[in-house]
Coordinates of C-alpha atoms in Angstrom, one line a residue:
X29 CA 276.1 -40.8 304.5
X30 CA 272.6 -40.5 304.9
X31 CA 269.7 -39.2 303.0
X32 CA 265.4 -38.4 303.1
X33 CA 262.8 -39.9 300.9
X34 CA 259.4 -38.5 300.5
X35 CA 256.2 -39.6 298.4
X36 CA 253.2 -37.9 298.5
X37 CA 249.9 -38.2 296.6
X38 CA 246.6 -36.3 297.3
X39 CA 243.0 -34.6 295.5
X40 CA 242.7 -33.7 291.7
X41 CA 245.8 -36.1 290.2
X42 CA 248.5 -34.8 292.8
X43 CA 251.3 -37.3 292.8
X44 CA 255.0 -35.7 294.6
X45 CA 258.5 -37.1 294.9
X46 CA 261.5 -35.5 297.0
X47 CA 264.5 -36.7 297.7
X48 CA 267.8 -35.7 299.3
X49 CA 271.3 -37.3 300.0
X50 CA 274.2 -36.5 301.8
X51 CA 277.7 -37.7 302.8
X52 CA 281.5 -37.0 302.6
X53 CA 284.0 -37.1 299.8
X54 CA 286.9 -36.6 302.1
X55 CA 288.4 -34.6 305.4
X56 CA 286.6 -31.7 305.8
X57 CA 284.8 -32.0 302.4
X58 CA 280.9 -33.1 301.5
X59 CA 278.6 -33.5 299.1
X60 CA 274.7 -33.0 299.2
X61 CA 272.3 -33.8 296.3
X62 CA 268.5 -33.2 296.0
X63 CA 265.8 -33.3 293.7
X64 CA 262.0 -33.1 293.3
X65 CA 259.0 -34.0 290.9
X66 CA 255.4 -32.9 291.5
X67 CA 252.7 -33.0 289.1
X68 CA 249.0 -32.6 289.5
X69 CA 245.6 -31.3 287.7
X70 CA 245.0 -29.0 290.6
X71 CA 241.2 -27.9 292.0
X72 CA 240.2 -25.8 288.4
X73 CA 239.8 -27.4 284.9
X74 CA 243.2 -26.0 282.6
X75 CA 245.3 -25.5 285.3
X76 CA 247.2 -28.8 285.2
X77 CA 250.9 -28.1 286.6
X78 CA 253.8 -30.2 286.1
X79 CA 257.1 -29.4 288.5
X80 CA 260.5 -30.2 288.7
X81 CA 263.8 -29.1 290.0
X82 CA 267.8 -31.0 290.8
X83 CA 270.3 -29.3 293.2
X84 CA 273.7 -30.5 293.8
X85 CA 276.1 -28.4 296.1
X86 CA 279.9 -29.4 297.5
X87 CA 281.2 -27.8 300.6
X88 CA 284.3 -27.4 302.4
X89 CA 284.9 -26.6 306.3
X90 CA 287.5 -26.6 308.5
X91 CA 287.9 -24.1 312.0
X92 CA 288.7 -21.3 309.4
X93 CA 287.4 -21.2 306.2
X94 CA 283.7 -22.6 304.9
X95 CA 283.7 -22.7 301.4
X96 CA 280.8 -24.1 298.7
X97 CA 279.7 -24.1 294.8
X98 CA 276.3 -25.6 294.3
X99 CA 274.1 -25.4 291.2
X100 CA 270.3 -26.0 290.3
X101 CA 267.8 -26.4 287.3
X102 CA 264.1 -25.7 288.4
X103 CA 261.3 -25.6 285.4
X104 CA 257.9 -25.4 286.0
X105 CA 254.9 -25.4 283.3
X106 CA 251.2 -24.5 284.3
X107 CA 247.8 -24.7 282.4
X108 CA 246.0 -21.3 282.9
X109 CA 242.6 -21.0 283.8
X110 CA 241.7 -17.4 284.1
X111 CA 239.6 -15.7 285.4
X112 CA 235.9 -15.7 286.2
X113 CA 232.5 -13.6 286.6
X114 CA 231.0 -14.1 290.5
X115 CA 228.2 -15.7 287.9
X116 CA 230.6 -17.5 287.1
X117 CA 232.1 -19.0 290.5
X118 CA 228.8 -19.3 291.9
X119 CA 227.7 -21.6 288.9
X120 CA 230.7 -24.0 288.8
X121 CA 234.4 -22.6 290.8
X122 CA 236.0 -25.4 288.9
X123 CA 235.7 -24.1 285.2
X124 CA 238.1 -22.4 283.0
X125 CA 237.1 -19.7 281.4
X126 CA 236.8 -20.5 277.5
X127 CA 239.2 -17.5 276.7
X128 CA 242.3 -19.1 278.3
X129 CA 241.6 -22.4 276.3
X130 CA 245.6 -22.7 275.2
X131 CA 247.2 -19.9 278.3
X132 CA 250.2 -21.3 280.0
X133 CA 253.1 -20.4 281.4
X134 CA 256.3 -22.0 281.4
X135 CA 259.6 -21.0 283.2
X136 CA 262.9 -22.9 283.7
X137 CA 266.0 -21.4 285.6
X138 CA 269.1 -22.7 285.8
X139 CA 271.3 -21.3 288.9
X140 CA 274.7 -21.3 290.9
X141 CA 276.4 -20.0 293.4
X142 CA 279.6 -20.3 295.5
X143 CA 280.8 -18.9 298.7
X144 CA 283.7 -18.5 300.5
X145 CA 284.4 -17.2 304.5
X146 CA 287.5 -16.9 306.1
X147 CA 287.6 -15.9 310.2
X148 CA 290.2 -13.5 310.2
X149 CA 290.3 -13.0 313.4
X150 CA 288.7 -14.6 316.8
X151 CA 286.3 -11.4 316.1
X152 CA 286.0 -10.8 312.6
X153 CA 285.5 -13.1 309.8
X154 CA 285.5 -12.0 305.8
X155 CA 283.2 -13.5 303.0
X156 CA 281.2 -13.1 299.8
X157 CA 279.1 -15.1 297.8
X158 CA 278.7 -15.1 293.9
X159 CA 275.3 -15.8 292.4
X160 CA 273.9 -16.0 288.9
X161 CA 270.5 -17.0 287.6
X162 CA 269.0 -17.6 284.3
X163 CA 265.6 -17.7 283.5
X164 CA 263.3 -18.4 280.5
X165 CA 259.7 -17.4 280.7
X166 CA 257.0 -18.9 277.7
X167 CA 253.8 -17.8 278.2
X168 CA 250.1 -17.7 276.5
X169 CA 247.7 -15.1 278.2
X170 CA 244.3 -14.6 276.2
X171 CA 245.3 -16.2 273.4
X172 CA 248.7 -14.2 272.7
X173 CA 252.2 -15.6 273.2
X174 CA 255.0 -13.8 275.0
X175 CA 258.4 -14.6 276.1
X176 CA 260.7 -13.4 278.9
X177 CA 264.1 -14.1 279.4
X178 CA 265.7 -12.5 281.7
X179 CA 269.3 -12.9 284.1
X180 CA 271.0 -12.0 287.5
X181 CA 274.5 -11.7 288.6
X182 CA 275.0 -10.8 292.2
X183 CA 278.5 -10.0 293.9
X184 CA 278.1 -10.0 297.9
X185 CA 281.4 -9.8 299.9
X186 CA 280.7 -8.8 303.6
X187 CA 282.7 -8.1 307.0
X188 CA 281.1 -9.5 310.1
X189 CA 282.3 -8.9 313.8
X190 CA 281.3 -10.7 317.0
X191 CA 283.3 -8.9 319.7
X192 CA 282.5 -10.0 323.3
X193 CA 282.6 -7.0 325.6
X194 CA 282.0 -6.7 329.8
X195 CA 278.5 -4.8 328.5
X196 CA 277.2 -7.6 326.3
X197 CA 277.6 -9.0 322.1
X198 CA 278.6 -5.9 320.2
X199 CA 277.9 -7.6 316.7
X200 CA 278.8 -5.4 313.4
X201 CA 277.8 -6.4 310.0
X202 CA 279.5 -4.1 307.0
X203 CA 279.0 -4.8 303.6
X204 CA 278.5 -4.4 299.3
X205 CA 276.1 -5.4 297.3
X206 CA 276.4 -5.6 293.6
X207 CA 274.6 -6.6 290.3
X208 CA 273.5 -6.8 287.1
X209 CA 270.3 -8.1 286.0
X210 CA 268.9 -7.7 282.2
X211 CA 265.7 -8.6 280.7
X212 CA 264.3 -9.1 277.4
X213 CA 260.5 -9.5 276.5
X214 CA 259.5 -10.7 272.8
X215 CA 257.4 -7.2 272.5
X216 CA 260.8 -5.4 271.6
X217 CA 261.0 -3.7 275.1
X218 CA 264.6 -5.0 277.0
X219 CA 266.3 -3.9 280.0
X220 CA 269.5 -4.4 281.5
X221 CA 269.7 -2.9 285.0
X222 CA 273.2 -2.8 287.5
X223 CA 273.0 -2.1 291.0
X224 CA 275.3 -1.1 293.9
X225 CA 275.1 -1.2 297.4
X226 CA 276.6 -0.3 300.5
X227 CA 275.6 -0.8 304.0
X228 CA 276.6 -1.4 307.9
X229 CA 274.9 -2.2 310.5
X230 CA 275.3 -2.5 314.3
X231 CA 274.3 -3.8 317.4
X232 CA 275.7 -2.3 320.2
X233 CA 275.2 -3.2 324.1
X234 CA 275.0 -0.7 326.7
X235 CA 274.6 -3.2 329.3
X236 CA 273.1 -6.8 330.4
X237 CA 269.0 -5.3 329.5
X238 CA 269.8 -2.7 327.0
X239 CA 271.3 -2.7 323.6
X240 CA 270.5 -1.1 320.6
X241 CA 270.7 -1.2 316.6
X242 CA 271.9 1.5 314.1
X243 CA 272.0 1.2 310.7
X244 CA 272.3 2.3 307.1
X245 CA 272.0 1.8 303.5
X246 CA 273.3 3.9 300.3
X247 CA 272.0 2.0 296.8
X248 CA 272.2 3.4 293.4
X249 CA 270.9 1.9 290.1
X250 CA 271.4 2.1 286.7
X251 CA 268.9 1.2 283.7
X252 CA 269.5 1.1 279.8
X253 CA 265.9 1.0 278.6
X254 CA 265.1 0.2 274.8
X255 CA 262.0 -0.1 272.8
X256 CA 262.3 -1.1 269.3
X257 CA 258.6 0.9 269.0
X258 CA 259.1 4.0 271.5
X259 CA 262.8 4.9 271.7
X260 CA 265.2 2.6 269.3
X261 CA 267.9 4.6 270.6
X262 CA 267.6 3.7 274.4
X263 CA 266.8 5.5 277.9
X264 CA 269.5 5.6 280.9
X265 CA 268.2 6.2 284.2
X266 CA 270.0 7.1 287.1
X267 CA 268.5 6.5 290.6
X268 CA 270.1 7.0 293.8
X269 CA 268.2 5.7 297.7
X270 CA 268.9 5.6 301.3
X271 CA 267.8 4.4 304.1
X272 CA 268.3 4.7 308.0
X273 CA 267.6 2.3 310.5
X274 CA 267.7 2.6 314.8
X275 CA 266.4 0.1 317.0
X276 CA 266.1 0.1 321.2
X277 CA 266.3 -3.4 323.0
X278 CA 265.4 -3.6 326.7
X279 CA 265.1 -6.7 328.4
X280 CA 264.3 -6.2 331.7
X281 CA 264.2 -10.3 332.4
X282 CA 265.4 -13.6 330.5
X283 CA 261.3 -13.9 330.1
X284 CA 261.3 -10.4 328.3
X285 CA 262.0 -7.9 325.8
X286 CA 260.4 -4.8 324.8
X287 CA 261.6 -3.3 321.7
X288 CA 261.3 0.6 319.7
X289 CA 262.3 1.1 316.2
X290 CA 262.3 3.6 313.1
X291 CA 263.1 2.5 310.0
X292 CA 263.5 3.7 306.2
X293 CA 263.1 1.6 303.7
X294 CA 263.5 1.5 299.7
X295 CA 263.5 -0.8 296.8
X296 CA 264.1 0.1 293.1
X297 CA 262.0 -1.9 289.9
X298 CA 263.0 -5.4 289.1
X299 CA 264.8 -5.2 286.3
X300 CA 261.7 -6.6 283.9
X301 CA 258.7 -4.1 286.2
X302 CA 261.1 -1.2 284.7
X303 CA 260.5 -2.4 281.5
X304 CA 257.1 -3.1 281.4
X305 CA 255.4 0.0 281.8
X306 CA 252.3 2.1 280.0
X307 CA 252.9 4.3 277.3
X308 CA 254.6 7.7 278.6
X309 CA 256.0 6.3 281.5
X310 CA 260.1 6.3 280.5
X311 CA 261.0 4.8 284.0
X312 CA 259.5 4.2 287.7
X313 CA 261.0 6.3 290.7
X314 CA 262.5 3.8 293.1
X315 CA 259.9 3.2 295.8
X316 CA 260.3 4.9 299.3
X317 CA 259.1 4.8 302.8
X318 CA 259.5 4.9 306.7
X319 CA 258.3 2.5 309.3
X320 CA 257.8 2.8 312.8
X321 CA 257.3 -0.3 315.6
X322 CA 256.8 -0.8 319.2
X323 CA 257.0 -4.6 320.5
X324 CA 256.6 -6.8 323.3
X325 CA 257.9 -9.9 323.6
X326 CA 257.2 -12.6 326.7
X327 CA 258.6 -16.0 326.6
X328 CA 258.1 -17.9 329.9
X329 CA 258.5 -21.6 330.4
X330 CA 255.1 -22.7 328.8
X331 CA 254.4 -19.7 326.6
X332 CA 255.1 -17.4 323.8
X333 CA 253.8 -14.0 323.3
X334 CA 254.1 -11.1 320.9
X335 CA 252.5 -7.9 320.4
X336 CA 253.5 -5.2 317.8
X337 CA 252.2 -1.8 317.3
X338 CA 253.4 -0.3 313.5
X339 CA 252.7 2.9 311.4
X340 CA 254.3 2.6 307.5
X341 CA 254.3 5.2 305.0
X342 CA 254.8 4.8 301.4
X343 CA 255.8 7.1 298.4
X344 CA 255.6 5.7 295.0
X345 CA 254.9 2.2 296.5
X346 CA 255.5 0.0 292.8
X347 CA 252.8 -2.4 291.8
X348 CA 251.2 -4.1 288.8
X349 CA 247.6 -1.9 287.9
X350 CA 245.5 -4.3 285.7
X351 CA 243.1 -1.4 284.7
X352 CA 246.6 0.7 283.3
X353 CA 247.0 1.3 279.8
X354 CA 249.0 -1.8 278.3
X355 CA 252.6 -1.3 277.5
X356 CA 253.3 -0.4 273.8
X357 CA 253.5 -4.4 272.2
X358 CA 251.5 -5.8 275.5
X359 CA 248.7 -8.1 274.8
X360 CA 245.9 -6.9 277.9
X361 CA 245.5 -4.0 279.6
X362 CA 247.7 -3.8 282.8
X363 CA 251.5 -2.8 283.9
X364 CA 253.8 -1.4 286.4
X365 CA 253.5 1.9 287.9
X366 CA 254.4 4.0 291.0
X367 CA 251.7 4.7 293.6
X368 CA 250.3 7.3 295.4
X369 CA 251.2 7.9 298.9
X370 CA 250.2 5.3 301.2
X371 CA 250.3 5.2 305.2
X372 CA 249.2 1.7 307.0
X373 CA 249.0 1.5 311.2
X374 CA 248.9 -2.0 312.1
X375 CA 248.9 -4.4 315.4
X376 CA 250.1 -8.0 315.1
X377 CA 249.2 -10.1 318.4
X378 CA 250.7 -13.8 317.8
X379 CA 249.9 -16.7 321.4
X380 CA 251.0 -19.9 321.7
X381 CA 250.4 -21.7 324.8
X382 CA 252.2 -25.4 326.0
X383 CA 248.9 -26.3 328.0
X384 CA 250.7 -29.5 329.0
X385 CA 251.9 -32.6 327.4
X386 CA 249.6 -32.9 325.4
X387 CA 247.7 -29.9 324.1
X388 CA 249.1 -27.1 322.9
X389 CA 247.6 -24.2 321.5
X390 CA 247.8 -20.8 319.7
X391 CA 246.0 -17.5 318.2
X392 CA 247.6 -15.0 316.0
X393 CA 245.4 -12.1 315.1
X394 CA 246.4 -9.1 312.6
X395 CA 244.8 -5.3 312.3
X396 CA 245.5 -2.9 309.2
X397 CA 244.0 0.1 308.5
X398 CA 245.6 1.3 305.0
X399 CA 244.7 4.3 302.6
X400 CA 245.9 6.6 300.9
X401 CA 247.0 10.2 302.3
X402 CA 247.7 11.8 298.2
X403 CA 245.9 11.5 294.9
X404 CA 242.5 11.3 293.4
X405 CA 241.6 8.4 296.1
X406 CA 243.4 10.3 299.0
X407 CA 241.6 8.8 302.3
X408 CA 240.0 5.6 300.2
X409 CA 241.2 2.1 301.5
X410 CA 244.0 0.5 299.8
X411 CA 242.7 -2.5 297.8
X412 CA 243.2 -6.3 298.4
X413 CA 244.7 -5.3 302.5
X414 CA 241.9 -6.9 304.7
X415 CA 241.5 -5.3 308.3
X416 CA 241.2 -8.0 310.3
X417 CA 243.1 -11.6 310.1
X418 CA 244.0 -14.5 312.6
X419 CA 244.6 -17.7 312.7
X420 CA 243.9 -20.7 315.7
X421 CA 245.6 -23.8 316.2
X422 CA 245.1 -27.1 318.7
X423 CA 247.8 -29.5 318.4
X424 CA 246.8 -32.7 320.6
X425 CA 250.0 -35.6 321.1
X426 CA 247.3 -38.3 320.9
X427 CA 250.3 -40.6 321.8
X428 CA 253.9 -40.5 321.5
X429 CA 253.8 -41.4 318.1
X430 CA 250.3 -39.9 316.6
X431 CA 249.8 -36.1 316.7
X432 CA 246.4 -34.5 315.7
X433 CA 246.6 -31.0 314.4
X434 CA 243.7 -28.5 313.3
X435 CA 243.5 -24.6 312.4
X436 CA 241.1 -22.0 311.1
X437 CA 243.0 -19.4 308.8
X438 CA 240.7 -16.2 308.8
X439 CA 240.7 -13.1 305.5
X440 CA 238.4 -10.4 305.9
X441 CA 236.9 -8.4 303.7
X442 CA 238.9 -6.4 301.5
X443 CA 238.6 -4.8 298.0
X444 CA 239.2 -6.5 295.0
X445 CA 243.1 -5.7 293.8
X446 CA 243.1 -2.2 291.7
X447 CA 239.8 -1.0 293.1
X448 CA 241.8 1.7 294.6
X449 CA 238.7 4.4 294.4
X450 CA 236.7 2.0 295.8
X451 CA 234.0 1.7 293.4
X452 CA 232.6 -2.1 293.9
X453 CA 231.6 -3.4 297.5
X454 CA 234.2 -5.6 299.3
X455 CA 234.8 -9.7 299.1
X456 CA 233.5 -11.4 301.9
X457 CA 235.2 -12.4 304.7
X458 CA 236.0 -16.2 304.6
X459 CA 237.3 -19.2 307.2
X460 CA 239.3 -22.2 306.2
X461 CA 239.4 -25.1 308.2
X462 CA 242.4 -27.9 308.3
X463 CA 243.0 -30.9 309.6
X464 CA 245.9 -33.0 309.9
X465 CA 246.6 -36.4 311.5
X466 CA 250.6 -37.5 311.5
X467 CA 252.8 -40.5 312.8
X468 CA 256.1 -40.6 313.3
X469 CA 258.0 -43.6 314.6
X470 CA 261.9 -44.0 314.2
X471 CA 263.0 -42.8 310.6
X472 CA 259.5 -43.1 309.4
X473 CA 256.9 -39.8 308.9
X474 CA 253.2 -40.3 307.4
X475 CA 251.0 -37.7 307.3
X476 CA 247.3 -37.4 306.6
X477 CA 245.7 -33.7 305.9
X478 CA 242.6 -32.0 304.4
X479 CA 242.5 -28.8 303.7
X480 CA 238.9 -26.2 303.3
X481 CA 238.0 -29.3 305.2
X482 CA 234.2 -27.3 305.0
X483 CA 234.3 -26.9 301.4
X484 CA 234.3 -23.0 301.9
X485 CA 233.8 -21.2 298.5
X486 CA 235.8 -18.2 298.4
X487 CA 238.1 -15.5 296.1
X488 CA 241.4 -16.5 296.8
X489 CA 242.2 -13.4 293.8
X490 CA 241.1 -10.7 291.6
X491 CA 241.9 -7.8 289.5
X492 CA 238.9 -4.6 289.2
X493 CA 238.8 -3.5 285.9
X494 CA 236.1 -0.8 284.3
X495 CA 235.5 -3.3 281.5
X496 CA 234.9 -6.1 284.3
X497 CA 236.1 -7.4 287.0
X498 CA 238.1 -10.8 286.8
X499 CA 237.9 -13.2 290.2
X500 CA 240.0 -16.4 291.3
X501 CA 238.1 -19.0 292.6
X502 CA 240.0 -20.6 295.9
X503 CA 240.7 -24.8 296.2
X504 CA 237.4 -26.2 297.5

């Protein structure tokens, strides 16, 4: 039996407890138990959070079967502050604005699972997991109270394979996915949406260097719309998706691997976006797109280096607009829609360098350039993506037990969230600086850290909107 305890306190009334234990009931069965309380004003006036959640899971092992039920409770209520005016920021980031005087939001979910897996053979083992989730949104936003309640239930059995062969790991993965979500806002509008899935996916070795990775997915959904307001009587949908995925590994050396892949990808609406759309829109198209990436990896004895090159398109890429048309019943302006056509190249360049005992260190540095190729805005930037972003690290093992750690997160400028034509200049380009000093000595872990050690005053959100733009201020 044995168990973690954590206690943490910090800035603006933040006091946290976690806590975990585990042990065993009997042969081949445990138990594990966990819980955790946080509460705190946070950096803005109104936005006072308290947080807490329980977990308790039992598991079973032996050489052939794993099996385990667990269950959790998580609720979480939070003051809202809205949004500000730059005016607004610049005066004093701390203040709510007087509009969201009584906004909250508060959600509890209650949750569990089991799974079971059997190895069926010295190469193949069978297994599925059962999940269900309940959750109960209360909310006040400007003034005007909502609810959500909404549920999943997800059936996941699966085949895996692990089959050694004279050319290398020929792993196989073969599965379905399937379930039923519904939702239920207080406007009238409800939703009950059942998915299924079916997939397989390979990796096959052609020798000791090269290997590669095919692929595929087949998905349909279902949706039973209603409106009390719009249409009483209901709306069914019937969407169907696929994707296609093929992957090259070569590694030349232990040290490294260079990689090519093409990818489709999909997703369909949650089951509340489909239901909380703008007037005329009976249903969102299931969001599609295709991916392309070259990669290098190098991982010698003191480093750790990675470099990707990526081109994604998008087709009725599904987001939240804040300047759409509020849904019949909705209280603000704002709801879900299906893009136009989007195309993003990218380069991700991630370091980190063991300079000896005592130092190490790392850079990780991010390029996007993302517009859209369709629609009214065709070749205008797509909003709140910022071109350039890194990060830097030093991590200095003062002694064996004290370690000093510092970073700089870097966001460039972008445009503010729904400023798809562009209209208003972009938010500036910020650093945050953070510094952390820990000890560890036998069971025992303290930690000391400061975050926007600076004081940097920056956006950390915002939604564009013809009757004014709303902004976020960041945690001084």
């Amino acid at each position: 039996t044995g168990g973690n305890l954590r206690l943490s306190g910090g800035s603006f009334n933040t006091y946290e407890g976690q806590g975990d234990v585990s042990g065993s009931l009997a042969d081949d069965w445990r138990y594990y138990l966990a819980g955790s309380y946080n509460q705190g004003d946070n950096y803005r006036d109104h936005n006072a959070n308290e947080t807490g959640s329980i977990l308790g899971r039992v598991q079973y092992q032996t050489e052939k079967n794993q099996f385990f039920v667990e269950t959790s409770y998580y609720d979480n209520r939070r003051e809202l502050a809205g949004s500000l005016t730059l005016d607004q920021i610049n005066e004093n980031p701390r203040q709510a604005n007087s509009s969201n005087s009584k906004d909250f939001n508060h959600e509890k979910t209650t949750a569990a699972r089991a799974g079971y897996q059997h190895q069926l053979t010295e190469d193949w083992s069978l297994g599925a997991d059962l999940n269900y989730s309940d959750t109960d949104v209360e909310t006040v936003s400007w003034g005007s109270p909502g609810k959500n309640e909404r549920s999943l239930l997800e059936f996941t059995p699966k085949a895996v394979a692990n089959i050694t062969t004279d050319k290398g790991e020929l792993n196989i993965v073969t599965g379905l996915d399937l379930s039923r979500g519904e939702s239920e806002f207080s406007s009238g509008r409800s939703n009950e949406q059942n998915v299924t899935s079916i997939y397989v996916q390979a990796n096959i070795p052609q020798n000791q260097k090269l290997s590669y990775v095919i692929g595929g997915r087949y998905a349909e959904a279902k949706d039973d719309l209603t409106d009390k307001s719009v249409y009483p009587n209901g709306v069914k949908l019937d969407q169907d998706a696929h994707a296609f995925e093929l992957g090259l590994n070569y590694r030349p050396s232990f040290e490294h691997r260079v990689y090519l892949r093409a990818d489709d990808n999909f997703r369909f609406a949650k089951v509340d976006e489909q239901a909380y759309t703008s007037p005329g829109v009976v249903g969102l198209k299931p969001q599609t797109g295709r991916s392309y990436e070259a990669g290098w990896d190098w991982n010698p004895d003191s480093h750790s280096l990675r470099l990707s090159l990526y081109r994604l398109d998008l087709e009725d890429e599904i987001v939240f607009d804040p300047s759409a048309e509020k849904p019949v019943g909705g209280a603000f302006n704002g709801a879900n829609l299906n893009a136009d056509a989007s195309r993003r190249y990218g380069a991700n360049f991630a370091w980190d360098w063991l300079l000896n005992d005592m130092f190490q260190f790392g850079l990780e540095y991010s390029y996007i350039d993302a517009e859209f190729t369709e629609g009214a805005n065709n070749g205008k930037s797509l909003s709140w993506v910022a071109e350039h972003s890194g990060r830097g690290y030093l991590s200095v093992d003062i002694t064996s037990n004290w370690q000093l750690f510092t970073e700089a997160v870097y966001t460039g400028e972008r445009f503010l969230e729904g400023d798809n034509a562009n209209v208003d200049p972009k938010l500036d380009d910020y650093i945050l600086g953070n510094l952390a000093l820990n000890y560890s000595r036998d069971v025992w872990l303290a930690s000391l850290r400061v975050d926007n050690l600076f004081d940097e005053q920056y956006v950390s959100s915002g939604f564009y909107s013809e009757f004014g733009n709303g902004y976020y201020s960041g945690t001084g």
